[in-house]
XYZ file of C-alpha atoms in Angstrom:
484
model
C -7.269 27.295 6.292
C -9.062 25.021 4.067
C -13.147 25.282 4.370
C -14.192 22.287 6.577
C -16.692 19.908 4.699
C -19.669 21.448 6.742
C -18.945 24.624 4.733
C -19.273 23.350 1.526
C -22.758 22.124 2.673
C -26.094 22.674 -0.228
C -29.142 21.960 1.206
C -30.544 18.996 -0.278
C -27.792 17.996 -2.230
C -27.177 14.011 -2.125
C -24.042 11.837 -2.774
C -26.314 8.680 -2.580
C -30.051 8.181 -3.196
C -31.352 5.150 -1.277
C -34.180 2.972 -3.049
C -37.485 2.747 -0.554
C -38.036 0.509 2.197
C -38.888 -3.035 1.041
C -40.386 -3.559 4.783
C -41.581 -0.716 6.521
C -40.925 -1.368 10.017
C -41.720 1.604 12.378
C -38.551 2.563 14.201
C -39.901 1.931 17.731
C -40.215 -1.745 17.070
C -35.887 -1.952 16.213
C -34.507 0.913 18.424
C -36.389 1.612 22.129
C -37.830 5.149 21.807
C -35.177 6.329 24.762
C -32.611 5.651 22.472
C -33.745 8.012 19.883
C -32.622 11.041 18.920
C -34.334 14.853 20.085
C -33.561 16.170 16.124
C -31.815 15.238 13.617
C -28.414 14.866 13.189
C -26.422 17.837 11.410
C -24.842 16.361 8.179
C -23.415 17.752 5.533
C -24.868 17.456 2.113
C -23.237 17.371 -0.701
C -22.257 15.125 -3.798
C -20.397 11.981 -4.074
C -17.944 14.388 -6.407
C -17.584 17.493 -3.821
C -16.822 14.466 -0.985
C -14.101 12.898 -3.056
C -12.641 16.565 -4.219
C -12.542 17.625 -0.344
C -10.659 15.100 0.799
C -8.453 14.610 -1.974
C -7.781 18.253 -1.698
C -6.886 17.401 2.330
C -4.331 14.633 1.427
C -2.494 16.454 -0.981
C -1.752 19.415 1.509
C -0.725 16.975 3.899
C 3.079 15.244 3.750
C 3.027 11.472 3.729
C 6.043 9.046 2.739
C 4.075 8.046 -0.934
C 4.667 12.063 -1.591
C 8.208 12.934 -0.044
C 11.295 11.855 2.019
C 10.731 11.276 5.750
C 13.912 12.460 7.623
C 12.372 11.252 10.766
C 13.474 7.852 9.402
C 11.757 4.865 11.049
C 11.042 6.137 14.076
C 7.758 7.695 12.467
C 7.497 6.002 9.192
C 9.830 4.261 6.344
C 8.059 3.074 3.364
C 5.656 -0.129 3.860
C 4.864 -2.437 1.278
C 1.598 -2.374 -0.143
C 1.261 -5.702 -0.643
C 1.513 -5.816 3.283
C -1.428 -4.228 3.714
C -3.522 -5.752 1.254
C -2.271 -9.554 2.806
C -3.295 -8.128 6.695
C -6.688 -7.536 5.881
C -7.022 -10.037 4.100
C -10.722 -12.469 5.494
C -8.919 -15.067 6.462
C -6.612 -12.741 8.958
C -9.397 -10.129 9.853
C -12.444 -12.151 10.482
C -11.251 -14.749 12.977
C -11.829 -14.345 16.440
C -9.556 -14.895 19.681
C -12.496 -16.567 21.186
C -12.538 -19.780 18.993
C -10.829 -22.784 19.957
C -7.102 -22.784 19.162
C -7.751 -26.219 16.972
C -9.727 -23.640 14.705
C -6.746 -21.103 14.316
C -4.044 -23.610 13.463
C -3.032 -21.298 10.527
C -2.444 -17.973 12.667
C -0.746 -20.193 15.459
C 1.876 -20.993 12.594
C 2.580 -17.563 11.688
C 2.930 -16.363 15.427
C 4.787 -19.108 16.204
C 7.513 -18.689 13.253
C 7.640 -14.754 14.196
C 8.676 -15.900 17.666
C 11.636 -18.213 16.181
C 12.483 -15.451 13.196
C 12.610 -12.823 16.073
C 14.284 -14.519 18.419
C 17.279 -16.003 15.506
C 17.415 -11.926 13.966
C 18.074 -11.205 17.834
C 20.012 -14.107 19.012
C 17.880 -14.451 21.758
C 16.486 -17.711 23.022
C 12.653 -17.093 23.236
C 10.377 -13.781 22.353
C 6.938 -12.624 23.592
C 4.813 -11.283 21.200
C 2.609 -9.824 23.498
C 3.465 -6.192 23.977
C 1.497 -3.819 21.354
C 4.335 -0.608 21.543
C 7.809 -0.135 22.204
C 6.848 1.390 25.740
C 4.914 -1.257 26.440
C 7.894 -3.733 25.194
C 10.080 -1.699 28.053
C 7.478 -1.875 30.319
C 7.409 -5.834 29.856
C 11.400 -5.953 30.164
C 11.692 -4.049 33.444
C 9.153 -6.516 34.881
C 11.165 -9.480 33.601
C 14.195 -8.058 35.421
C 12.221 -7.364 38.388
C 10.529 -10.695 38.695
C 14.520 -12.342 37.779
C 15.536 -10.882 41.010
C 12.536 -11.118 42.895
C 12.787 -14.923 41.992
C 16.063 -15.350 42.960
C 15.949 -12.864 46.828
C 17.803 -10.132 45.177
C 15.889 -7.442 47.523
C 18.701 -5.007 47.386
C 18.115 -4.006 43.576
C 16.794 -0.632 43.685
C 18.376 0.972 40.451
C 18.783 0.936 36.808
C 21.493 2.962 35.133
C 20.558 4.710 31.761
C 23.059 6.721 29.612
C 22.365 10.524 29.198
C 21.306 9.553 25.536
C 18.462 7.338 25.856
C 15.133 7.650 24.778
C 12.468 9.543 27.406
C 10.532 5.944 27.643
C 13.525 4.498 29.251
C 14.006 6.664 32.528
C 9.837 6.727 32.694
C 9.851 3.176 32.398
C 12.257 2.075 35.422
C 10.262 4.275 37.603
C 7.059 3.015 36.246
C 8.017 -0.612 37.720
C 9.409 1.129 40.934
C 12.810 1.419 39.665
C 15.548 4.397 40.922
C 16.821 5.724 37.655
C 20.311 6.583 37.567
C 21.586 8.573 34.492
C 25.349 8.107 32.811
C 26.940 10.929 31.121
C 27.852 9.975 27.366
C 31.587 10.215 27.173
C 33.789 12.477 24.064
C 33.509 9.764 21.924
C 29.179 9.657 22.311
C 29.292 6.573 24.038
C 29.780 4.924 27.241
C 31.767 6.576 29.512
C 33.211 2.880 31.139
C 35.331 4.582 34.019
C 31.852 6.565 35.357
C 29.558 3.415 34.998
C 32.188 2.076 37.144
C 31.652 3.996 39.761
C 27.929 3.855 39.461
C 27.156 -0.169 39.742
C 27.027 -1.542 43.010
C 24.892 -4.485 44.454
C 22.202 -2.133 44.528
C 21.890 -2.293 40.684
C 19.659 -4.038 38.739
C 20.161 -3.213 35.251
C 21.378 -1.327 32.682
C 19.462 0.207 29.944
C 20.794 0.626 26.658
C 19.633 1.763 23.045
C 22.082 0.654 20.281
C 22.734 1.934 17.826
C 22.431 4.978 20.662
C 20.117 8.339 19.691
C 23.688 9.946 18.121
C 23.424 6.950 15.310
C 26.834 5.644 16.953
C 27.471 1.787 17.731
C 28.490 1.263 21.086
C 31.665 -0.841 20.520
C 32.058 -1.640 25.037
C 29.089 -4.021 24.878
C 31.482 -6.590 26.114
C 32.930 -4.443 29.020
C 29.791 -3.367 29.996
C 28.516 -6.948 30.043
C 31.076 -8.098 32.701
C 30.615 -5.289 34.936
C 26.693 -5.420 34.956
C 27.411 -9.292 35.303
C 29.832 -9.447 37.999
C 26.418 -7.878 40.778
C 24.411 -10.387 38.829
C 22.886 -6.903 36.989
C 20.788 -7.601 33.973
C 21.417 -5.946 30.060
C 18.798 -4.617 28.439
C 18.298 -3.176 24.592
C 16.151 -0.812 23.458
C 15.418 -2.014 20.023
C 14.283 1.132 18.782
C 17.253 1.200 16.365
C 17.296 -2.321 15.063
C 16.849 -1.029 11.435
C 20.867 -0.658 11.615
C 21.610 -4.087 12.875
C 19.515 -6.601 10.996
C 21.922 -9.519 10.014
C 24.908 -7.549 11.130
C 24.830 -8.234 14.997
C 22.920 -10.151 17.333
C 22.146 -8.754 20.397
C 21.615 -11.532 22.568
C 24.945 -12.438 21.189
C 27.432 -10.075 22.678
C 26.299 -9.618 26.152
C 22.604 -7.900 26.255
C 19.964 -10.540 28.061
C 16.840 -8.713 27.731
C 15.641 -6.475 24.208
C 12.560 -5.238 22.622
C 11.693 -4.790 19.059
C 9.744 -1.866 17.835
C 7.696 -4.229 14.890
C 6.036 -1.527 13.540
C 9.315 0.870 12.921
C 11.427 -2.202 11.695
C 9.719 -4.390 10.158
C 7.075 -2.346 8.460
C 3.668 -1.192 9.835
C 2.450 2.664 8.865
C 2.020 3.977 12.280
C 2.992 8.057 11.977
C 0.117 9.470 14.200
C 0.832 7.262 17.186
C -0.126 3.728 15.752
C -0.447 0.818 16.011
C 2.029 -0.951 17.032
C 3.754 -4.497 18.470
C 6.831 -4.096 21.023
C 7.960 -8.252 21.172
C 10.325 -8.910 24.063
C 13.459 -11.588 23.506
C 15.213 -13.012 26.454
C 17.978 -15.382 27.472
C 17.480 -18.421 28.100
C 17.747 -17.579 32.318
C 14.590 -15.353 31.723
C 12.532 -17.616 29.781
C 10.596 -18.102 32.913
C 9.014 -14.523 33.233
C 8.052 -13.678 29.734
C 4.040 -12.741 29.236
C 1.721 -15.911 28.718
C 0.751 -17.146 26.512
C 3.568 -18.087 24.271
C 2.735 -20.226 20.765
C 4.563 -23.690 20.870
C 4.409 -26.557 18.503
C 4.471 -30.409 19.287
C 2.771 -33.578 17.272
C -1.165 -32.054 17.835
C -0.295 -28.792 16.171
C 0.176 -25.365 17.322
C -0.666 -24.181 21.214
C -1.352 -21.290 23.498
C 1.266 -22.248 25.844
C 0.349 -20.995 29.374
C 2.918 -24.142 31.632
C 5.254 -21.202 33.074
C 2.253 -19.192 34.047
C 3.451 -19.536 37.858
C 6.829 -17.791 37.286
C 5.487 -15.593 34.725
C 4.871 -11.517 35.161
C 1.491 -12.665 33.669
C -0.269 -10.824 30.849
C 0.411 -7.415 29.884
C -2.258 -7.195 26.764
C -5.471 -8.396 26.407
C -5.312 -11.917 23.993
C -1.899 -12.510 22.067
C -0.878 -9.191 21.192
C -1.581 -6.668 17.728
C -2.419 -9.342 15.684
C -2.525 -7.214 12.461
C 0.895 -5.659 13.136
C 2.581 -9.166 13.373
C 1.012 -10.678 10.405
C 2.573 -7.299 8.380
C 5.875 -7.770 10.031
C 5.799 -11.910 9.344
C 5.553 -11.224 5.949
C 8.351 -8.726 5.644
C 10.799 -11.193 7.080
C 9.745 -13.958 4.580
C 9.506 -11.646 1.582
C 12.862 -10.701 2.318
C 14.838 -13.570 3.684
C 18.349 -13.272 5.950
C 20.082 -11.727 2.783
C 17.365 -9.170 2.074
C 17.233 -8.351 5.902
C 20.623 -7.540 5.690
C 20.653 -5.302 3.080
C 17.586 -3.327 4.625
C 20.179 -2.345 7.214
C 23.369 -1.882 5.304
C 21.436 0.569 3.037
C 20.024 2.072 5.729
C 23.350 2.503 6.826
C 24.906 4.141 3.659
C 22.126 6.378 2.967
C 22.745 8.271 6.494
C 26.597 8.274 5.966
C 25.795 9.814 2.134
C 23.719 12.487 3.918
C 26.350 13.021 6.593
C 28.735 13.231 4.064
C 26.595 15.802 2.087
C 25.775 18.292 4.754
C 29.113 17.925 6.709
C 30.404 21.138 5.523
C 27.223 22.821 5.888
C 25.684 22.108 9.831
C 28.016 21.250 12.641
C 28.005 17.455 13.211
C 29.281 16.726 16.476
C 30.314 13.186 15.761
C 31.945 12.892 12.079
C 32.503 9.405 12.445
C 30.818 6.568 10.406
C 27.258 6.530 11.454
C 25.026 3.977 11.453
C 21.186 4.401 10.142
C 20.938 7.707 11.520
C 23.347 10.900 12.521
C 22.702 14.046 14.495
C 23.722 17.130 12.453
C 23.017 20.907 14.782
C 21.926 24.332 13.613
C 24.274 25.890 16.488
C 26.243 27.331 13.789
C 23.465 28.705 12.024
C 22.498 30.111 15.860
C 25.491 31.642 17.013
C 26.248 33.547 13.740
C 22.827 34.527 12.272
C 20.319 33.876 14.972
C 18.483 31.184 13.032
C 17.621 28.100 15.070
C 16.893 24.402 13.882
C 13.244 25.305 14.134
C 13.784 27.817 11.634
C 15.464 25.712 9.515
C 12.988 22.645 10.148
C 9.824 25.605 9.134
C 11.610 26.089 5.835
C 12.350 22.303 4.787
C 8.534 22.380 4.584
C 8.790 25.214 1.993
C 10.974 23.019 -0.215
C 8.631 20.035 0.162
C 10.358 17.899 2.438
C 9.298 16.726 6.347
C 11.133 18.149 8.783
C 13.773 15.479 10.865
C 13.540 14.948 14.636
C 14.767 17.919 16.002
C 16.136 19.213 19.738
C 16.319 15.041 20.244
C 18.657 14.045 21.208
C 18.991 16.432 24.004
C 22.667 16.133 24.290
C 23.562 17.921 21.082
C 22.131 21.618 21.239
C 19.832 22.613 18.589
C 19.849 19.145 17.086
C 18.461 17.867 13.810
C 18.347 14.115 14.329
C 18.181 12.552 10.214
C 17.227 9.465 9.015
C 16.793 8.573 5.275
C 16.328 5.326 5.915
C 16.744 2.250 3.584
C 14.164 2.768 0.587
C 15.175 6.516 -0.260
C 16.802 6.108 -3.668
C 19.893 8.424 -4.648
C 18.028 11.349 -6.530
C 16.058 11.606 -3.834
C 18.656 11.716 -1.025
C 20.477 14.522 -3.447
C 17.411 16.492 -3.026
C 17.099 16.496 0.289
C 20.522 17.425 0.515
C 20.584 20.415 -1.992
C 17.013 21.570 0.168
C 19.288 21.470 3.011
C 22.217 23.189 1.687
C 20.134 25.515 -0.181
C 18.636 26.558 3.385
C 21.768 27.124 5.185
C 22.923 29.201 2.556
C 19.484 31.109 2.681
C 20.489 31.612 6.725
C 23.881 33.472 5.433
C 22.245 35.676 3.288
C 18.351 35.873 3.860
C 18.056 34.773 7.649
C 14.391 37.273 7.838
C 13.107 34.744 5.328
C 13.861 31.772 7.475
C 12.186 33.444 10.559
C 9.123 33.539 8.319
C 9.443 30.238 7.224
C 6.358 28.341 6.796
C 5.202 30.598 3.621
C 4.286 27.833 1.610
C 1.674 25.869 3.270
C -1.631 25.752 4.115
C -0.807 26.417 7.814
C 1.974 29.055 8.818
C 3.806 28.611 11.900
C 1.711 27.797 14.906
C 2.231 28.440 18.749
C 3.155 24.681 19.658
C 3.002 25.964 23.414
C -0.275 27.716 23.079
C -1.832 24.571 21.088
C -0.903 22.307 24.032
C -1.755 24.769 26.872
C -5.156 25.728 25.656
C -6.310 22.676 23.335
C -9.622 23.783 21.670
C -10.643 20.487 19.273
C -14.176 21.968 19.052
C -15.327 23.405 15.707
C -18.888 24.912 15.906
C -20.566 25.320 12.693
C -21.677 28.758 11.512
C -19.745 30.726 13.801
C-alpha cells in the first residue's frame, strides 16, 4: 500500500506561505470562544511539489476511462465530453439560485424546458419529469404514477407487478417500496419473454409490468406488442427501465410500441461521470393518460416566457426531490443532445451496437455465450467453461484483466447466466482498442488452459492484491490512525 499523505509529513515544511495579517482581529471577536478548537488540528506538512507528486502518484494507480477501456459499459461510465464539463460549471449555470424569481432564470427555464421536449421526442412519450436525481429514484417516481393511475380511476384490486427473472435488483425493490406484490417471470430459451407464462400470471389483480429493454442479456425483446395487449386488456400499465437506452437512441421509441411509463438514466446515456455512485438525473416520460401524476413542477412556455408549472398539482404524486431536479446533470445531458443532433444520437447507439457484436464475435470461441445471437450494446459471455474444466471462475478471470490493464466487466449479473461476465464497450471505444481487450481476454483464457495457479493469484500487478470483499463489508474499518 501506498504511504498515506500523513506519512510523508516534515515538520515545518510549507506548500504555501501566507503574507501577515493586514488587520489583526483577535479570534474571539469572529468565532465565539465555544466554537474553538482544544489543539490544533493535525495537518500534514509538506510542499506544494510532494502534494502534487502524492496524488498524481494515487491517480495513476487507479483505472479511470481517460486511461483504459471500461467493460462495464455505461452502466458505470462511457467517455464524457470535456467540453461538458467545462460548459456545467460554467457562472452563469453554477451561481444561480432556485430561490430567485423564475422571471430571473428565463435562460435555465429554456434549457429544462427543451430537455423535457428532446426527452420526451427520443422516447416517444408525450411529457417527461425531470425531477428524479437517479435511476432508482426514476422507478420509484414510475411506480407511484401507476399507483396514483389506478388509485385515480378505483382500481383497488391492483396488488401486483410482474418483473421478468432478468431485471435489474432496483426493479423488484422498487414495487415493494410503493407497496407493490412483486411477481417474477422466468426468461424463456430464447432470453426473453416467456408469453405463454405471463399469461398465466396477469389477472385483474395486476398492475403493471416491468420491463428493461434492451433486457440485462443485451437481447431486444421483439413481443413488446403482445405483451402490450395482454397488460392492456386488465387495464395493466407498461413500464421501461431505461437503463439500456444507449442501444435504442433513434432506432425505437418506446412510448411508440406499447410501453406507457419509462425512465432515463441521464447520467449513463447521455453523459455525466458518475462511477462511484454519482450524481445522477432519472427523468420519467409518460403517455399522454398519465400526464396527470407526473412530479410538479414541470417547465412550460406561453407568451410571458418560461414557467414552473405547478396547475396539475391536485392529481399529481407531488414532489419527489427537493427544487427541479440535478440541475448540473441536465445541463451536461442538454448539451449532448444538441452537440449531437437526431443523426449523431443515432449513431451513438448503432456503434454502441457494433462494438458489442465485434467483441461477441471475438471471444465467441473462447467463453461460453449463452445467447449467440445479434446483441445489442451489451452481451453476457460466462467463465462456466473455464469452471467446469480448470476450476477457474469469472472472478479469477476478472482479477487478471486487471493485470493486463483493463477494468474488469460486470460480473455474476445477470444472475441468470452462471458465472457471468456482463461486457460493454460501449460507443467511443475505437477498433485498436476493442482488439486489445479482446487479445487480454483471449490471452487469459488461454492462461486458464495452461497456467490456471497463475489466475488464482491474479491480482499480481497492482497496488492492491485480492481483497476479502466479504470481510471488507462485514467488518468495515474506514478509520486510519496516524502513527500506529
Amino acid at each position: 500500500m501506498p504511504k498515506t499523505i500523513f506519512e510523508y509529513t516534515s515538520v515545518g515544511r510549507r506548500g504555501v506561505t501566507l503574507p501577515p495579517r493586514e488587520i489583526d482581529t483577535p479570534l474571539d471577536k469572529i468565532i465565539p470562544v465555544k466554537f474553538h478548537r482544544e489543539k490544533a488540528a493535525r495537518m500534514p506538512e509538506l510542499s506544494e511539489l510532494d502534494v502534487m507528486r502524492h496524488y498524481i502518484k494515487l491517480s495513476q494507480q487507479n483505472h479511470f476511462i481517460e486511461k483504459g477501456l471500461y467493460p462495464l459499459g455505461s452502466c458505470t461510465m462511457k467517455y464524457n465530453p470535456k467540453i461538458h464539463e467545462l460548459l456545467a460549471r460554467h457562472s452563469c449555470f453554477a451561481n444561480i439560485h432556485p430561490y430567485q424569481h423564475e422571471s430571473t432564470l428565463q435562460g435555465a427555464l429554456e434549457l429544462l424546458y427543451e430537455l423535457q421536449q428532446d426527452l420526451a421526442e427520443i422516447s416517444g412519450m408525450a411529457k417527461v419529469t425531470l425531477q428524479p436525481v437517479a435511476g432508482a429514484q426514476g422507478e420509484f417516481t414510475g411506480i407511484k404514477i401507476i399507483d396514483a393511475y389506478h388509485k385515480a380511476k378505483g382500481n383497488t384490486n391492483k396488488t401486483k407487478i410482474i418483473i421478468p427473472d432478468s431485471a435489474h435488483g432496483t426493479n423488484p425493490a422498487t414495487c415493494h417500496l410503493v407497496g407493490y406484490d412483486v411477481i417474477e417471470l422466468k426468461s424463456n430459451a430464447a432470453g426473453r419473454c416467456d408469453i405463454a407464462r405471463l399469461r398465466e400470471l396477469v389477472d385483474e389483480n395486476t398492475a403493471g409490468f416491468m420491463l428493461t429493454n434492451p433486457n440485462t442479456l443485451g437481447l431486444f425483446e421483439t413481443q413488446i406488442e403482445e405483451i402490450a395487449e395482454i397488460m392492456h386488456s386488465v387495464d395493466a400499465l407498461i413500464y421501461m427501465d431505461g437503463a439500456n437506452l444507449n442501444a435504442l437512441l433513434g432506432i425505437v421509441q418506446p412510448g411508440k410500441i406499447g410501453f406507457d411509463i419509462m425512465h432515463f438514466n441521464l447520467h449513463k446515456t447521455f453523459s455525466t461521470p458518475h462511477g462511484g455512485g454519482g450524481p445522477g438525473a432519472g427523468p420519467v416520460g409518460v403517455v399522454e393518460k398519465l400526464i396527470p401524476y407526473l412530479p410538479v413542477p414541470t417547465i412550460s412556455k406561453d407568451d410571458a416566457g418560461y414557467h414552473l408549472d405547478y396547475a396539475h398539482k391536485s392529481t399529481s404524486i407531488g414532489k419527489v426531490h427537493t427544487f427541479y431536479g440535478n440541475f448540473a446533470v441536465l445541463v451536461r445531458a442538454y448539451i449532448y443532445i444538441k452537440m449531437l443532433g437526431a443523426e449523431g444520437l443515432r449513431r451513438v447507439s448503432e456503434n454502441a451496437i457494433i462494438n458489442a457484436n465485434y467483441l461477441m464475435a471475438m471471444l465467441k470461441d473462447y467463453y461460453h455465450i449463452q445467447h449467440q445471437e445479434y446483441c445489442m450494446h451489451e452481451f453476457v459471455a460466462d467463465g462456466s467453461k473455464q469452471k467446469k474444466e480448470k476450476g477457474v471462475s469469472t472472478l479469477d478471470i476478472a482479477k487478471r484483466l486487471l493485470d493486463k490493464g483493463f477494468h474488469a466487466p460486470t460480473v455474476y449479473f445477470p444472475l441468470i447466466i452462471p458465472e457471468a461476465m456482463m461486457i460493454e464497450p460501449t460507443e467511443t471505444e475505437s477498433l485498436e482498442s476493442l482488439n486489445a481487450f479482446a487479445q487480454a481476454m483471449i490471452e487469459i483464457a488461454q492462461e486458464a488452459e495452461q497456467n490456471p495457479e497463475l489466475l488464482h493469484e491474479a491480482p499480481i500487478t497492482t497496488p492492491v492484491r485480492r481483497v476479502d470483499d466479504v470481510r471488507a463489508v462485514k467488518e468495515l474499518d474506514p478509520i486510519f490512525k496516524i502513527g500506529e
